[in-house]
Amino acid sequence: MNSIHTLYKEDFPPLLKEIPKPPETLSFRGVLPSYDNVFLTIVGSRRYSAYGKQVTETLIEGLRGLPVVIVSGLAYGIDAIAHRAALDADLKTIAIPGSGLDDSVLYPRENVRLAEEILRRGGALISPFEDTLPAAQWTFPHRNRIMAGISHATLVIEADIRSGTLITSKFAGDFNRNVLTVPGSIFTSKSAGPHMLLKIGATPITSVDDLILALGFTPETKRDAKTTFNLSPDEERILEALHNPLSRSELFETVALDSSAMSVALSLLELKGLVEETLGNIRKVC
């Protein structure tokens, strides 16, 4: 399973064949998933926040049971979190590193064990480079092009305005693929990239249902998968307090959380589709 194989253009995933000047061959290790799946590339900041990590894990967990393959770049930060969250949600995942696939050059070295876990769990590593080519500055935009080209949609979670992450979203837009992003706080530079993407037409993802719909499924499809979420103690306290709809101030007094913790917990509950705010009141979604 760990041997390196060659994939020729005629056997590429269909979407990758459509991009201008696709590579002649790709190298791969592991098991390539069925092309009948929906492929979703997830990229984001290497210096992620706790919120970015929770959002990534929550959205991917929300896809459990659906025919979705998570694609990312094996890099530090959101990439690695996306791969691990996919494994935790029993979804197939493909890593496309900025290097060749030989063990001697696989990059980054800190994520070699993650790459091995992806292979053990039936996923794949793909590269457009020679097997022993080390990562270099020029290789990352090239692999980002493959990540965008292989997928039906690209989801950006946290990125500075000058982040290389945005290169992947630009390729996705050039290839007429859906560009999705998660809004963030206006007080952090990590939201600058997503907010810029929203201004130029990216689809905002503010809940698991948003992501499910953006990938061409329906909430009913998701409910049929019977996914349950792991809740933090703060999230559980909020849900327990919502026997009836409450305003934010009433909820704040009831659960006795500090404002930052409550804001994060509420945001994650909304992403999970477990609570919603309407007409100034927060209520639990049955």
Short mmCIF file of C-alpha atoms in Angstrom, two decimals:
data_model
loop_
_atom_site.label_atom_id
_atom_site.label_comp_id
_atom_site.label_asym_id
_atom_site.label_seq_id
_atom_site.Cartn_x
_atom_site.Cartn_y
_atom_site.Cartn_z
CA MET A 1 0.00 0.00 0.00
CA ASN A 2 2.92 2.35 0.65
CA SER A 3 4.44 1.83 -2.80
CA ILE A 4 4.46 4.81 -5.15
CA HIS A 5 2.39 4.35 -8.29
CA THR A 6 1.89 6.40 -11.42
CA LEU A 7 -1.51 7.75 -12.42
CA TYR A 8 -1.81 8.69 -16.10
CA LYS A 9 -3.96 11.50 -17.40
CA GLU A 10 -6.66 9.24 -18.80
CA ASP A 11 -7.20 7.86 -15.28
CA PHE A 12 -7.27 11.23 -13.48
CA PRO A 13 -10.33 12.29 -11.50
CA PRO A 14 -12.71 13.82 -14.08
CA LEU A 15 -12.51 17.36 -12.70
CA LEU A 16 -8.72 17.39 -12.86
CA LYS A 17 -8.85 16.55 -16.56
CA GLU A 18 -10.86 19.74 -17.14
CA ILE A 19 -8.29 22.26 -15.90
CA PRO A 20 -6.00 24.06 -18.38
CA LYS A 21 -2.74 22.18 -18.91
CA PRO A 22 -3.20 19.35 -16.42
CA PRO A 23 -0.04 17.39 -15.59
CA GLU A 24 0.76 14.40 -17.75
CA THR A 25 1.04 12.10 -14.75
CA LEU A 26 0.60 12.09 -10.99
CA SER A 27 2.28 9.94 -8.37
CA PHE A 28 0.16 8.39 -5.65
CA ARG A 29 0.36 6.17 -2.62
CA GLY A 30 -2.52 4.37 -0.97
CA VAL A 31 -6.04 3.88 -2.29
CA LEU A 32 -7.69 6.44 -4.55
CA PRO A 33 -11.33 7.00 -3.55
CA SER A 34 -14.20 6.55 -5.96
CA TYR A 35 -14.62 9.52 -8.27
CA ASP A 36 -18.35 9.35 -7.57
CA ASN A 37 -17.66 11.10 -4.25
CA VAL A 38 -17.79 14.85 -3.79
CA PHE A 39 -14.25 16.14 -3.33
CA LEU A 40 -13.84 19.10 -0.95
CA THR A 41 -10.53 20.91 -0.55
CA ILE A 42 -10.08 22.54 2.84
CA VAL A 43 -7.27 25.04 3.41
CA GLY A 44 -6.48 27.66 6.00
CA SER A 45 -3.97 29.36 8.22
CA ARG A 46 -0.92 27.55 9.51
CA ARG A 47 -1.13 29.79 12.60
CA TYR A 48 -4.73 28.97 13.32
CA SER A 49 -6.83 30.09 16.26
CA ALA A 50 -8.77 27.86 18.64
CA TYR A 51 -11.90 29.00 16.83
CA GLY A 52 -10.48 28.01 13.44
CA LYS A 53 -9.61 24.55 14.75
CA GLN A 54 -13.09 24.07 16.24
CA VAL A 55 -14.79 25.28 13.07
CA THR A 56 -12.77 22.88 10.91
CA GLU A 57 -13.51 19.92 13.15
CA THR A 58 -17.19 20.82 13.50
CA LEU A 59 -17.84 21.24 9.78
CA ILE A 60 -16.04 18.04 8.85
CA GLU A 61 -17.80 16.07 11.58
CA GLY A 62 -21.03 17.40 10.13
CA LEU A 63 -20.24 15.57 6.89
CA ARG A 64 -20.01 12.17 8.57
CA GLY A 65 -21.90 9.54 6.59
CA LEU A 66 -21.92 11.53 3.36
CA PRO A 67 -19.96 10.54 0.23
CA VAL A 68 -17.38 13.30 0.67
CA VAL A 69 -13.60 13.13 0.33
CA ILE A 70 -11.55 15.75 2.22
CA VAL A 71 -8.55 17.07 0.26
CA SER A 72 -5.80 19.15 1.84
CA GLY A 73 -2.08 19.80 1.68
CA LEU A 74 -0.64 17.95 4.71
CA ALA A 75 0.74 21.31 5.89
CA TYR A 76 0.90 22.66 9.42
CA GLY A 77 -2.27 24.17 10.85
CA ILE A 78 -5.70 23.88 9.28
CA ASP A 79 -4.51 21.38 6.64
CA ALA A 80 -3.40 18.84 9.24
CA ILE A 81 -6.50 19.50 11.36
CA ALA A 82 -8.70 18.84 8.31
CA HIS A 83 -7.01 15.50 7.60
CA ARG A 84 -7.31 14.38 11.23
CA ALA A 85 -10.92 15.52 11.48
CA ALA A 86 -11.72 13.56 8.31
CA LEU A 87 -10.21 10.42 9.80
CA ASP A 88 -12.14 10.98 13.03
CA ALA A 89 -15.37 11.36 11.02
CA ASP A 90 -14.66 8.18 9.02
CA LEU A 91 -14.31 10.14 5.78
CA LYS A 92 -11.70 9.39 3.14
CA THR A 93 -8.98 11.99 2.84
CA ILE A 94 -6.33 12.82 0.23
CA ALA A 95 -3.13 14.68 1.12
CA ILE A 96 -1.30 16.59 -1.62
CA PRO A 97 2.04 17.72 -0.15
CA GLY A 98 4.38 20.27 -1.65
CA SER A 99 7.01 17.59 -2.25
CA GLY A 100 7.50 14.21 -3.82
CA LEU A 101 6.05 11.17 -2.06
CA ASP A 102 9.24 9.31 -1.14
CA ASP A 103 9.64 8.97 2.64
CA SER A 104 12.98 10.77 2.44
CA VAL A 105 11.43 14.06 1.23
CA LEU A 106 7.80 13.97 2.38
CA TYR A 107 6.97 17.43 3.72
CA PRO A 108 6.52 18.59 6.39
CA ARG A 109 8.53 16.06 8.36
CA GLU A 110 6.38 16.63 11.47
CA ASN A 111 3.35 15.29 9.59
CA VAL A 112 4.90 12.08 8.26
CA ARG A 113 3.03 10.09 10.92
CA LEU A 114 -0.20 11.76 9.84
CA ALA A 115 0.54 10.72 6.25
CA GLU A 116 1.10 7.15 7.44
CA GLU A 117 -2.22 7.22 9.31
CA ILE A 118 -4.01 8.47 6.19
CA LEU A 119 -2.60 5.51 4.27
CA ARG A 120 -3.47 3.01 7.00
CA ARG A 121 -7.05 4.27 7.03
CA GLY A 122 -7.57 3.79 3.30
CA GLY A 123 -6.74 7.29 2.09
CA ALA A 124 -4.16 8.48 -0.41
CA LEU A 125 -1.21 10.78 -1.00
CA ILE A 126 -0.97 12.45 -4.41
CA SER A 127 1.83 14.53 -5.92
CA PRO A 128 2.54 16.10 -9.31
CA PHE A 129 6.30 15.99 -8.56
CA GLU A 130 9.10 13.49 -8.98
CA ASP A 131 9.17 11.03 -6.10
CA THR A 132 12.34 12.39 -4.44
CA LEU A 133 11.78 16.11 -5.12
CA PRO A 134 12.10 18.13 -1.88
CA ALA A 135 9.61 20.89 -1.11
CA ALA A 136 10.63 24.32 -2.41
CA GLN A 137 9.03 27.72 -2.65
CA TRP A 138 7.84 27.10 -6.21
CA THR A 139 6.28 23.71 -5.49
CA PHE A 140 3.48 24.97 -3.23
CA PRO A 141 1.57 27.08 -5.79
CA HIS A 142 1.84 24.14 -8.21
CA ARG A 143 0.36 21.68 -5.71
CA ASN A 144 -2.32 24.26 -4.76
CA ARG A 145 -3.40 24.19 -8.40
CA ILE A 146 -3.86 20.42 -8.19
CA MET A 147 -5.81 20.73 -4.92
CA ALA A 148 -8.21 23.22 -6.48
CA GLY A 149 -8.48 21.30 -9.73
CA ILE A 150 -9.28 17.92 -8.22
CA SER A 151 -12.19 19.19 -6.09
CA HIS A 152 -15.76 20.29 -6.60
CA ALA A 153 -15.31 23.08 -4.04
CA THR A 154 -12.63 24.77 -1.94
CA LEU A 155 -13.34 25.88 1.63
CA VAL A 156 -11.09 28.52 3.22
CA ILE A 157 -10.93 28.64 7.02
CA GLU A 158 -8.83 31.54 8.38
CA ALA A 159 -6.25 33.24 6.18
CA ASP A 160 -4.32 36.47 6.32
CA ILE A 161 -4.78 38.72 3.32
CA ARG A 162 -1.33 37.76 1.96
CA SER A 163 -1.66 34.08 2.80
CA GLY A 164 -0.63 31.42 0.31
CA THR A 165 -3.93 29.77 1.19
CA LEU A 166 -5.68 32.27 -1.04
CA ILE A 167 -3.73 30.97 -4.04
CA THR A 168 -5.77 27.77 -3.82
CA SER A 169 -9.04 29.71 -3.73
CA LYS A 170 -7.93 31.79 -6.72
CA PHE A 171 -7.25 28.64 -8.74
CA ALA A 172 -10.65 27.27 -7.69
CA GLY A 173 -12.33 30.44 -8.95
CA ASP A 174 -10.36 30.31 -12.20
CA PHE A 175 -11.53 26.71 -12.69
CA ASN A 176 -15.19 27.68 -12.09
CA ARG A 177 -15.34 25.70 -8.87
CA ASN A 178 -17.27 26.77 -5.80
CA VAL A 179 -15.27 28.88 -3.35
CA LEU A 180 -16.60 28.67 0.20
CA THR A 181 -15.39 30.45 3.32
CA VAL A 182 -16.20 30.87 6.99
CA PRO A 183 -16.66 34.45 8.27
CA GLY A 184 -14.64 35.37 11.34
CA SER A 185 -14.06 38.11 13.85
CA ILE A 186 -13.31 41.58 12.48
CA PHE A 187 -10.67 41.92 15.20
CA THR A 188 -8.21 39.37 13.83
CA SER A 189 -6.09 39.42 10.68
CA LYS A 190 -6.94 35.74 10.16
CA SER A 191 -10.41 36.85 9.01
CA ALA A 192 -9.07 39.25 6.38
CA GLY A 193 -8.74 36.56 3.71
CA PRO A 194 -12.22 35.05 4.19
CA HIS A 195 -13.85 38.48 4.34
CA MET A 196 -12.09 39.52 1.12
CA LEU A 197 -13.38 36.32 -0.53
CA LEU A 198 -16.92 37.12 0.63
CA LYS A 199 -16.69 40.56 -0.96
CA ILE A 200 -15.86 39.03 -4.34
CA GLY A 201 -18.60 36.42 -4.25
CA ALA A 202 -17.50 33.42 -2.18
CA THR A 203 -20.28 31.45 -0.51
CA PRO A 204 -20.47 32.08 3.26
CA ILE A 205 -20.52 28.94 5.40
CA THR A 206 -22.14 29.70 8.75
CA SER A 207 -23.47 26.26 9.63
CA VAL A 208 -23.09 22.60 8.81
CA ASP A 209 -26.30 22.83 6.78
CA ASP A 210 -24.73 25.63 4.69
CA LEU A 211 -21.84 23.34 3.82
CA ILE A 212 -24.09 20.38 3.09
CA LEU A 213 -26.19 22.47 0.70
CA ALA A 214 -23.11 23.98 -0.95
CA LEU A 215 -21.87 20.46 -1.72
CA GLY A 216 -25.14 19.53 -3.41
CA PHE A 217 -26.75 17.53 -0.60
CA THR A 218 -29.81 18.35 1.50
CA PRO A 219 -30.20 18.62 5.28
CA GLU A 220 -32.54 15.64 5.02
CA THR A 221 -29.68 13.60 3.56
CA LYS A 222 -27.58 14.57 6.53
CA ARG A 223 -30.26 13.75 9.08
CA ASP A 224 -30.58 10.31 7.50
CA ALA A 225 -26.88 9.81 8.30
CA LYS A 226 -27.78 10.27 12.00
CA THR A 227 -24.62 12.13 12.94
CA THR A 228 -24.15 13.17 16.54
CA PHE A 229 -21.72 15.86 17.65
CA ASN A 230 -19.24 15.85 20.50
CA LEU A 231 -20.15 18.81 22.69
CA SER A 232 -17.90 20.79 25.00
CA PRO A 233 -19.02 21.40 28.60
CA ASP A 234 -19.81 25.03 27.67
CA GLU A 235 -21.98 23.92 24.74
CA GLU A 236 -23.81 21.42 26.92
CA ARG A 237 -24.52 24.11 29.54
CA ILE A 238 -26.00 26.39 26.90
CA LEU A 239 -28.23 23.65 25.47
CA GLU A 240 -29.41 22.69 28.95
CA ALA A 241 -30.39 26.32 29.60
CA LEU A 242 -32.44 26.64 26.41
CA HIS A 243 -35.63 24.96 27.57
CA ASN A 244 -37.29 28.10 26.15
CA PRO A 245 -35.90 30.78 23.82
CA LEU A 246 -33.69 33.28 25.65
CA SER A 247 -32.12 36.59 24.74
CA ARG A 248 -28.33 36.75 24.82
CA SER A 249 -28.38 38.67 28.10
CA GLU A 250 -30.76 36.15 29.67
CA LEU A 251 -28.62 33.26 28.44
CA PHE A 252 -25.48 34.96 29.73
CA GLU A 253 -27.00 35.29 33.21
CA THR A 254 -28.26 31.69 33.19
CA VAL A 255 -25.09 29.88 32.14
CA ALA A 256 -22.62 32.22 33.91
CA LEU A 257 -19.95 31.97 31.23
CA ASP A 258 -17.60 34.80 30.38
CA SER A 259 -18.56 36.63 27.20
CA SER A 260 -15.70 35.20 25.10
CA ALA A 261 -16.43 31.57 26.04
CA MET A 262 -20.15 32.01 25.44
CA SER A 263 -19.58 33.65 22.06
CA VAL A 264 -17.35 30.78 20.90
CA ALA A 265 -19.72 28.10 22.21
CA LEU A 266 -22.75 29.75 20.58
CA SER A 267 -20.92 30.08 17.26
CA LEU A 268 -20.06 26.38 17.29
CA LEU A 269 -23.61 25.37 18.24
CA GLU A 270 -24.92 27.45 15.34
CA LEU A 271 -22.42 25.79 12.99
CA LYS A 272 -23.66 22.42 14.18
CA GLY A 273 -27.24 23.48 13.53
CA LEU A 274 -28.20 22.93 17.17
CA VAL A 275 -29.25 26.50 18.00
CA GLU A 276 -30.42 29.50 16.02
CA GLU A 277 -31.00 33.16 16.76
CA THR A 278 -34.16 34.83 15.50
CA LEU A 279 -35.76 38.11 16.48
CA GLY A 280 -33.21 38.65 19.22
CA ASN A 281 -33.81 35.28 20.90
CA ILE A 282 -31.69 32.12 20.86
CA ARG A 283 -33.54 28.84 20.70
CA LYS A 284 -32.60 25.19 20.51
CA VAL A 285 -33.24 23.50 17.17
CA CYS A 286 -35.05 20.19 17.60
#
